[in-house]
mmCIF file of C-alpha atoms in Angstrom:
data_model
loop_
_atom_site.group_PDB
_atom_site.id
_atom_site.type_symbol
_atom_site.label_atom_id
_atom_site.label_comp_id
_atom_site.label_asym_id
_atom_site.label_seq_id
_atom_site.Cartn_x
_atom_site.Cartn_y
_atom_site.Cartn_z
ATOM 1 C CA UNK A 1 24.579 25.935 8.418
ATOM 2 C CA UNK A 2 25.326 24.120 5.146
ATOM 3 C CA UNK A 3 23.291 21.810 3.314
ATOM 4 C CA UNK A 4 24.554 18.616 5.117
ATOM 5 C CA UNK A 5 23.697 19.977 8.283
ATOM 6 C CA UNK A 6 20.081 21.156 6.959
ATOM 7 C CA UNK A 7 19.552 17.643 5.603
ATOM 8 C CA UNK A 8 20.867 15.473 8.763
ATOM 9 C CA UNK A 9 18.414 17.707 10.759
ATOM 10 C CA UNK A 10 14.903 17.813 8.527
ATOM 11 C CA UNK A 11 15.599 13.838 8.335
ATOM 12 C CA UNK A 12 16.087 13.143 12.334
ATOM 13 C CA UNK A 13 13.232 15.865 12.649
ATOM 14 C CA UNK A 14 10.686 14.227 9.785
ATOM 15 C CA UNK A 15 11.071 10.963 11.179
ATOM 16 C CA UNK A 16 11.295 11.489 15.003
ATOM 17 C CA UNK A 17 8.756 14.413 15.044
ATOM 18 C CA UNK A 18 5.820 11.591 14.006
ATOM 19 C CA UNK A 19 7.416 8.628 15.714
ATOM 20 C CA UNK A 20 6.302 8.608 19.105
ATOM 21 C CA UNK A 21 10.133 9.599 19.753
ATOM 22 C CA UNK A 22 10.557 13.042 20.709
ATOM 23 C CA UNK A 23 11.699 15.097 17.723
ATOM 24 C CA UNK A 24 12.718 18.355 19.930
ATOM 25 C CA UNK A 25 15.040 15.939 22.228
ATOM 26 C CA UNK A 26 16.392 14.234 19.141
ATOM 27 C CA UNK A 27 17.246 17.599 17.133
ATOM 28 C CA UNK A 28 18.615 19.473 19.606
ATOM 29 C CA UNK A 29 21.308 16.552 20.267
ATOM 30 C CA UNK A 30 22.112 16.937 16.940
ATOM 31 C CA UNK A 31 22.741 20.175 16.781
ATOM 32 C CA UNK A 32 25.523 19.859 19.679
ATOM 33 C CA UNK A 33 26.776 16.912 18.108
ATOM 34 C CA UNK A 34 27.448 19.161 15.261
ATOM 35 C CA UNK A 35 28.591 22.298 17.067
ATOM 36 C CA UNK A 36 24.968 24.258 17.012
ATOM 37 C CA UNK A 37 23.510 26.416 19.734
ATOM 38 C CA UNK A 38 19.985 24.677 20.119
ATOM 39 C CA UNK A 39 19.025 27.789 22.236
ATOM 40 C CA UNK A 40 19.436 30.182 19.547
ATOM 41 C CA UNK A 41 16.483 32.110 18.040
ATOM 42 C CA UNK A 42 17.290 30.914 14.495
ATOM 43 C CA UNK A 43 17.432 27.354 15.703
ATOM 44 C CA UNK A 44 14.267 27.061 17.610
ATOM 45 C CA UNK A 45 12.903 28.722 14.429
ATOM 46 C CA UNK A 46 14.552 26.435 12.191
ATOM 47 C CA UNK A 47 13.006 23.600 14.600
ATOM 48 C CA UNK A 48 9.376 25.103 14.179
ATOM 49 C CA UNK A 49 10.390 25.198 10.186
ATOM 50 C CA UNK A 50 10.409 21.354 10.846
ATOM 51 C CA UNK A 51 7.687 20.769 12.030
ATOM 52 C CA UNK A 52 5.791 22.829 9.217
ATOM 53 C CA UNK A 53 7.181 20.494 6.855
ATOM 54 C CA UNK A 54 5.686 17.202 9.111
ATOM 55 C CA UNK A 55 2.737 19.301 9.279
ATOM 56 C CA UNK A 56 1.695 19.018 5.920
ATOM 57 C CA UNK A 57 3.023 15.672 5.982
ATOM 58 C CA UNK A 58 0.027 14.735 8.298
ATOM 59 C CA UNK A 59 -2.415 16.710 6.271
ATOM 60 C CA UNK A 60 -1.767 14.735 3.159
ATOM 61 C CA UNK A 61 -1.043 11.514 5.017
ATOM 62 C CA UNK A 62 -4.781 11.844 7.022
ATOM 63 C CA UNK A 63 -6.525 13.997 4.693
ATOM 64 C CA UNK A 64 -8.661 10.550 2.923
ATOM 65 C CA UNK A 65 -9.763 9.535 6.954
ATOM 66 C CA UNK A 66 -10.238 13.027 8.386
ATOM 67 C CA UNK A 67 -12.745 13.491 5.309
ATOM 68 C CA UNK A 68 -14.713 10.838 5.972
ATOM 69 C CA UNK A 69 -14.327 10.848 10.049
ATOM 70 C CA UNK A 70 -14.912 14.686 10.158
ATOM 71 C CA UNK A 71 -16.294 16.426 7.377
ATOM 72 C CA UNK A 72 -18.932 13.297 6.019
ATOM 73 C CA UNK A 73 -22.330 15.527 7.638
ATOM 74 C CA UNK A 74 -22.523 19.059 9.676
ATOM 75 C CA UNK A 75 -23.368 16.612 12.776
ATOM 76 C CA UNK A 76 -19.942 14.853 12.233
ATOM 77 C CA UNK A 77 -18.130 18.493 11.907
ATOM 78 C CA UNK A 78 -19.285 19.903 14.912
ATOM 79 C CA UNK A 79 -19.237 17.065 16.813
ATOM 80 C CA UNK A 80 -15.510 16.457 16.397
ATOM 81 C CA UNK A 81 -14.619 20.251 16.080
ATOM 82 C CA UNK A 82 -16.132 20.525 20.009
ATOM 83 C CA UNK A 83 -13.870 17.959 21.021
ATOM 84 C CA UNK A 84 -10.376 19.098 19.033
ATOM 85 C CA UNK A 85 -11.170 22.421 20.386
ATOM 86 C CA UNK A 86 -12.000 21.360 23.785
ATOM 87 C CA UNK A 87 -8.962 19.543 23.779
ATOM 88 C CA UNK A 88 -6.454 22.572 22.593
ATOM 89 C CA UNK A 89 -8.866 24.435 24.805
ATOM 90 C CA UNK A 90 -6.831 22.033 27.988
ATOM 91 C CA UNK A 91 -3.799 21.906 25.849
ATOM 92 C CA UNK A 92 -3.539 25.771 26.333
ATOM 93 C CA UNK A 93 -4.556 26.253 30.028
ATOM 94 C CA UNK A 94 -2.356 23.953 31.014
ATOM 95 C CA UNK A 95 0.791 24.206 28.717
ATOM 96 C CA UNK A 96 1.031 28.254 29.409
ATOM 97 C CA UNK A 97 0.102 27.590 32.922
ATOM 98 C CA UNK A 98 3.304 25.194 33.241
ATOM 99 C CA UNK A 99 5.490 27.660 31.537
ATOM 100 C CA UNK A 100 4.163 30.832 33.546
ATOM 101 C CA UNK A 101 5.104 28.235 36.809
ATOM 102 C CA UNK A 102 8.230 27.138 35.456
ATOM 103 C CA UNK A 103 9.312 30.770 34.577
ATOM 104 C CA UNK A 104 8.269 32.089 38.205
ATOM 105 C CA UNK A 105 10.114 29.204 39.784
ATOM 106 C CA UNK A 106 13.662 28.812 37.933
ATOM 107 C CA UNK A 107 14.002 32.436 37.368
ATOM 108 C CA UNK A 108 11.726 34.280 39.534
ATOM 109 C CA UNK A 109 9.341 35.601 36.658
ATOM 110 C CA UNK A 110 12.831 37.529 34.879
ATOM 111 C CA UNK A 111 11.138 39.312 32.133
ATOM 112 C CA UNK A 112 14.222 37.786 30.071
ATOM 113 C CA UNK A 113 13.874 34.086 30.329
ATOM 114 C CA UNK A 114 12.123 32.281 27.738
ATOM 115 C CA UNK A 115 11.551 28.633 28.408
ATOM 116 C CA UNK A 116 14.042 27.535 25.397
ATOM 117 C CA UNK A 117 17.056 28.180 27.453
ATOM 118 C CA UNK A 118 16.222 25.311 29.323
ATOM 119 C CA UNK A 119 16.846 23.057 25.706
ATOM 120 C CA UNK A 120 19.768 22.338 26.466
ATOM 121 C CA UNK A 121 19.316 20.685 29.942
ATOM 122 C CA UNK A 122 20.489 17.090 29.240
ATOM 123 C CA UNK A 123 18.826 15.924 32.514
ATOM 124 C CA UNK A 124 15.318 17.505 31.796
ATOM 125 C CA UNK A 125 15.735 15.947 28.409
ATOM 126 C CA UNK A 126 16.826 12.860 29.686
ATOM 127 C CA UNK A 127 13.981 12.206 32.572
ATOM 128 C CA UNK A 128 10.996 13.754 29.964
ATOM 129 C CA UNK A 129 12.288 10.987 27.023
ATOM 130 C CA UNK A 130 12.345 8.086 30.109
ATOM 131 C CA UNK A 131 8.343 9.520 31.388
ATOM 132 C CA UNK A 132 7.246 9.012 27.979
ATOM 133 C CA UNK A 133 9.191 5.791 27.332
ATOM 134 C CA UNK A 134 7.350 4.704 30.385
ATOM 135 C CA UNK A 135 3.879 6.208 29.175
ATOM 136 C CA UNK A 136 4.002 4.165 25.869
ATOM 137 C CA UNK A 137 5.500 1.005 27.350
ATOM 138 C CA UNK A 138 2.119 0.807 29.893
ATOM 139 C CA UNK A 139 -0.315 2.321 27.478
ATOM 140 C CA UNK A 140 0.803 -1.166 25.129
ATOM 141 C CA UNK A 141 -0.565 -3.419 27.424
ATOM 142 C CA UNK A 142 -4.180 -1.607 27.811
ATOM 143 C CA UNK A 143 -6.586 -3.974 25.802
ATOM 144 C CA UNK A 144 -7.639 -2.099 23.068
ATOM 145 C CA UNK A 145 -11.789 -1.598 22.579
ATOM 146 C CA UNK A 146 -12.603 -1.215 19.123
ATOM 147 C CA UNK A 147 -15.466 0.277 19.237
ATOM 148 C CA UNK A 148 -14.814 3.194 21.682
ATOM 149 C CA UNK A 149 -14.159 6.655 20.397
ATOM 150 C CA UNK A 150 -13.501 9.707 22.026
ATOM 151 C CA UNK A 151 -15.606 11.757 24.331
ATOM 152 C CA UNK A 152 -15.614 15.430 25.367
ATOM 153 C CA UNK A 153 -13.889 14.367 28.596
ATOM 154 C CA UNK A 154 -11.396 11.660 26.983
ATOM 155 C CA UNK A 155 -10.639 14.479 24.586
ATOM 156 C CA UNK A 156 -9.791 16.959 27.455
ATOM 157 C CA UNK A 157 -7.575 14.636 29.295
ATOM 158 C CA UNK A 158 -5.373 14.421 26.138
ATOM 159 C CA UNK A 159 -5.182 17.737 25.288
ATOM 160 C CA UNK A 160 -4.137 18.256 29.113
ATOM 161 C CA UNK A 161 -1.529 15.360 28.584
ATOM 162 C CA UNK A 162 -0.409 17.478 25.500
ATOM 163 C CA UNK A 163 -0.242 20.542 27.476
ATOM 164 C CA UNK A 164 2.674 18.691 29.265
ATOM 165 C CA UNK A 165 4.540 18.672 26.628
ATOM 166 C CA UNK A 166 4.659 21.977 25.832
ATOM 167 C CA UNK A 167 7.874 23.431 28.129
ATOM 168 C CA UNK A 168 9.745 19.940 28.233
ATOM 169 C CA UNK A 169 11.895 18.956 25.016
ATOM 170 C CA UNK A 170 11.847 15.358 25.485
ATOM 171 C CA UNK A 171 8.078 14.787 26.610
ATOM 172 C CA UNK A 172 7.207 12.856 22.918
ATOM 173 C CA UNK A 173 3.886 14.633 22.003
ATOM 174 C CA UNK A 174 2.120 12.213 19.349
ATOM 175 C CA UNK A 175 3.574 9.448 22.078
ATOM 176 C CA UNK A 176 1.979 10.863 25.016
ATOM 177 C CA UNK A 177 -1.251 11.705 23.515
ATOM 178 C CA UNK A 178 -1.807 8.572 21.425
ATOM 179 C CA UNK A 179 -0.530 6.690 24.478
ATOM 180 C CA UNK A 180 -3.417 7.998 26.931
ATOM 181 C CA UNK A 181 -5.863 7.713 24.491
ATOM 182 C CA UNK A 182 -4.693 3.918 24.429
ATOM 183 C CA UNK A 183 -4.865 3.871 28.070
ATOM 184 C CA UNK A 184 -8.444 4.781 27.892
ATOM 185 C CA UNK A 185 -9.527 1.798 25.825
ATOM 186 C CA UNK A 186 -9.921 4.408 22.501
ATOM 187 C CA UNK A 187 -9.508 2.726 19.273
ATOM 188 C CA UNK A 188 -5.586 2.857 17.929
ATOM 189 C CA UNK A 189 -6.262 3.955 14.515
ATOM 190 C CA UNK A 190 -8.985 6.423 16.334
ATOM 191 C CA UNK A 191 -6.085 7.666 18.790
ATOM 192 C CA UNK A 192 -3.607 8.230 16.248
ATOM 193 C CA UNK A 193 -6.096 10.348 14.021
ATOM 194 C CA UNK A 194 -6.991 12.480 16.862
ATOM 195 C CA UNK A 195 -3.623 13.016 17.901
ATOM 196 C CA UNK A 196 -1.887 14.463 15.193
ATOM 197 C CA UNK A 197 -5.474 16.244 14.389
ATOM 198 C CA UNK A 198 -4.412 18.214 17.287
ATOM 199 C CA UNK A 199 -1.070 18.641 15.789
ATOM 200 C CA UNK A 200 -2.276 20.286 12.947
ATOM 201 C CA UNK A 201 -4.172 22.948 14.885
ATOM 202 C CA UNK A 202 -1.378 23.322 17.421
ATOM 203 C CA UNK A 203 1.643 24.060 15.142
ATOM 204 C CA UNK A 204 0.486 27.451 13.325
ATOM 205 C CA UNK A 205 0.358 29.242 16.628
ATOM 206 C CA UNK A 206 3.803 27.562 17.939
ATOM 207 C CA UNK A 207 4.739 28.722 14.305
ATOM 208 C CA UNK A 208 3.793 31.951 14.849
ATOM 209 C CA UNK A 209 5.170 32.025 18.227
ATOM 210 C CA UNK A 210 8.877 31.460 17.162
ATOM 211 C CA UNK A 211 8.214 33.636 14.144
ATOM 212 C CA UNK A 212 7.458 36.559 16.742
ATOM 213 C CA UNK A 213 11.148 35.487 19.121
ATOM 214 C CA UNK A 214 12.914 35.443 15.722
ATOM 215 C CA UNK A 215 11.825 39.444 14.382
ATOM 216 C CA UNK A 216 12.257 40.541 18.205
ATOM 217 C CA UNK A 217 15.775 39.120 18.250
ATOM 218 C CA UNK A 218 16.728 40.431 14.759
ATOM 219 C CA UNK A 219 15.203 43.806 15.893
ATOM 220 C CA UNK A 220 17.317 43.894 18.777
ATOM 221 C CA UNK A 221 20.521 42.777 17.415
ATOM 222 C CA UNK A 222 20.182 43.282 13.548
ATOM 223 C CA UNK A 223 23.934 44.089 13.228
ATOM 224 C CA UNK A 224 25.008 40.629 15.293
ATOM 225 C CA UNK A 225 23.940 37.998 13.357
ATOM 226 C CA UNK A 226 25.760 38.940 10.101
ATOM 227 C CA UNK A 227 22.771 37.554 8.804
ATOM 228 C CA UNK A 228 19.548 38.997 6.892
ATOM 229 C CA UNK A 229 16.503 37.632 7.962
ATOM 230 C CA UNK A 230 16.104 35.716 4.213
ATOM 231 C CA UNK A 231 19.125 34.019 5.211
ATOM 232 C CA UNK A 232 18.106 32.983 8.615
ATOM 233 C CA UNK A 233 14.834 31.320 6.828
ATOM 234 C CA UNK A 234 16.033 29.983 3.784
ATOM 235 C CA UNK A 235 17.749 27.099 5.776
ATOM 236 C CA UNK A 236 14.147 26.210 7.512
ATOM 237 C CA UNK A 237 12.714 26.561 3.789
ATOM 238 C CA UNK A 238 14.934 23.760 2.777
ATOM 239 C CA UNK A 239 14.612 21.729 5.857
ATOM 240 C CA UNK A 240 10.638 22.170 5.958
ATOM 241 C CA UNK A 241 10.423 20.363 2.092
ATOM 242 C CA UNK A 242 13.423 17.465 3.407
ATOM 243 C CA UNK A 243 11.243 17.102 6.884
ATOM 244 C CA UNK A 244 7.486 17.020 4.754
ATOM 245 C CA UNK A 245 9.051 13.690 2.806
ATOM 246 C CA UNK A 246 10.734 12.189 5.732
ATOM 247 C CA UNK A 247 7.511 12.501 8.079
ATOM 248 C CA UNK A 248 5.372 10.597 5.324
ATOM 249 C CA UNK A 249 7.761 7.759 5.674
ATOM 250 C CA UNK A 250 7.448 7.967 9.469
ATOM 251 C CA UNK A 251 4.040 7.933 9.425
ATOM 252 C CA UNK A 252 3.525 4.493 7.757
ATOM 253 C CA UNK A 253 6.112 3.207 10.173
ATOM 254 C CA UNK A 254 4.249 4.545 12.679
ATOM 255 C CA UNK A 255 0.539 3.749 11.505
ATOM 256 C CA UNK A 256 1.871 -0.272 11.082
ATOM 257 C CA UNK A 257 4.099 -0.453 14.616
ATOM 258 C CA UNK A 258 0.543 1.100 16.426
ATOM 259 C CA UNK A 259 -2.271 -1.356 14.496
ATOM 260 C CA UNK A 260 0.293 -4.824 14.756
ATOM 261 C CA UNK A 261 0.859 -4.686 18.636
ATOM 262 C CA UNK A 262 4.473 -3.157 18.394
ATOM 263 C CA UNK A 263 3.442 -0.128 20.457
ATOM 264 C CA UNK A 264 5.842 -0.725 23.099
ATOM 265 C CA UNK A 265 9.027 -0.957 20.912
ATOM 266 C CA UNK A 266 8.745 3.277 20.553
ATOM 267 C CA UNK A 267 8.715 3.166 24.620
ATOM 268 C CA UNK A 268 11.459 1.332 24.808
ATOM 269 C CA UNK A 269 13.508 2.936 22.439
ATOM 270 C CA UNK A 270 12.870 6.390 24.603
ATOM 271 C CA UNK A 271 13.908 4.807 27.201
ATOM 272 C CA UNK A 272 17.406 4.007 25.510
ATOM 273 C CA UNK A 273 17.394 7.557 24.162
ATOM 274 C CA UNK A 274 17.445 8.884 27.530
ATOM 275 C CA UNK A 275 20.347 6.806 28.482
ATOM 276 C CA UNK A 276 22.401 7.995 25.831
ATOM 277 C CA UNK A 277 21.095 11.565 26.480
ATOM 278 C CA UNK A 278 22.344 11.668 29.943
ATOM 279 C CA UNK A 279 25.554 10.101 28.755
ATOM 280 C CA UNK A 280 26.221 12.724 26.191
ATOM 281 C CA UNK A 281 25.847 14.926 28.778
#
């Protein structure tokens, strides 16, 4: 990849990955537009490289609320580390429970398939971008209850909603989970803290996940890339500091859209993605 490439993708991925978008569905079309195999073990790492970037984007964007929401007393640490663990917790059970199905199902449990050579599947990227146009869009008109935060049980049913977004490039994460917090009535600015908390402790292990795929590919094959491993990083190095500026501008888009009623714009934007999607085929 060259620089332009880099830089078109860390952009589409800083901004999409924290807009309520779908950042996998709107990388990965960018990558065919520009010739690239989004199935590739360098570019799902490169993808995960990304997200690092928006990752610390969040930290530093949330880090003056999270302080005072979660780290003010012991009571208000363990309190709100029960329910962002309880929540992964759900997250895990049922995101590696839909992958372990999915694998048995589409390729009858082949030790070979991984669940990123199904990135590329314009209709499963298509109809999980319209499901969480859909989600958004009916989340917006849910009065919201300013007062109302998040219980143990609220907290699980997210982290189960995020756990469907796990094997399906498409399926917005922040947009799902903000959007059935809304659904419950939680506070927006409260919904959109909690949501990319869970972020933060989600990505290392997704990051370390890829990390593994990438040294078992290069371990295999170290003769086919033509590549050293340096080489395959040093593109997600560049793309991770592009991505970490691009998400903080995403996230004040996103912050004002949620807390000035505009919610529903995001939904109907996926739902135009997934149009376009299935047209590009």
């Amino acid at each position: 990849m060259d620089f332009f490439q880099i830089a078109v993708l860390a952009t589409v991925q800083g901004a999409a990955e924290l807009l309520p978008v779908s950042s996998s569905a709107h990388v990965i079309t960018a990558e065919k537009l520009m010739g690239l195999d989004p199935t590739s073990p360098e570019m799902t790492m490169l993808l995960v490289m990304l997200h690092t970037g928006t990752m610390f984007a969040v930290i530093l964007y949330f880090w003056r609320s999270w302080k005072y929401a979660y780290f003010r007393s012991w009571s208000a640490f363990r309190d709100n580390a029960v329910i962002v663990l309880a929540a992964t917790a759900a997250t895990g059970i049922v995101g590696l429970g839909l992958l372990a199905l999915i694998k048995h199902a589409v390729m009858g449990s082949d030790p070979g398939f991984e669940i990123e050579h199904l990135f590329g599947n314009p209709k499963l990227m298509a109809a999980a971008l319209a499901a969480a146009g859909l989600l958004i869009i009916g989340s917006s008109f849910i009065p919201e209850r300013s007062n109302r935060g998040l219980t143990l049980w609220r907290s699980v049913l997210v982290g189960a909603v995020q756990g469907l977004c796990l094997p399906f490039r498409g399926f917005s994460r922040s947009g799902a989970t903000i959007s059935t917090a809304l659904a419950m009535g939680v506070a927006r600015r409260r919904a959109e803290e909690f949501s990319f908390a869970l972020a933060v402790v989600l990505t290392p292990a997704v990051i370390v996940k890829e990390a593994h795929r990438l040294l078992g590919a290069h371990a295999l094959a170290p003769q086919a890339s033509g590549a050293s491993l340096w080489q395959t990083l040093t593109p997600g190095l560049i793309g991770m500091v592009l991505s970490f500026f691009a998400g903080l501008l995403a996230l004040r888009w996103l912050s004002g859209w949620l807390e000035s009623g505009r919610w529903h714009f995001f939904g109907a934007y996926c739902l135009a993605a997934a149009g376009f999607v299935l047209w590009l085929g």
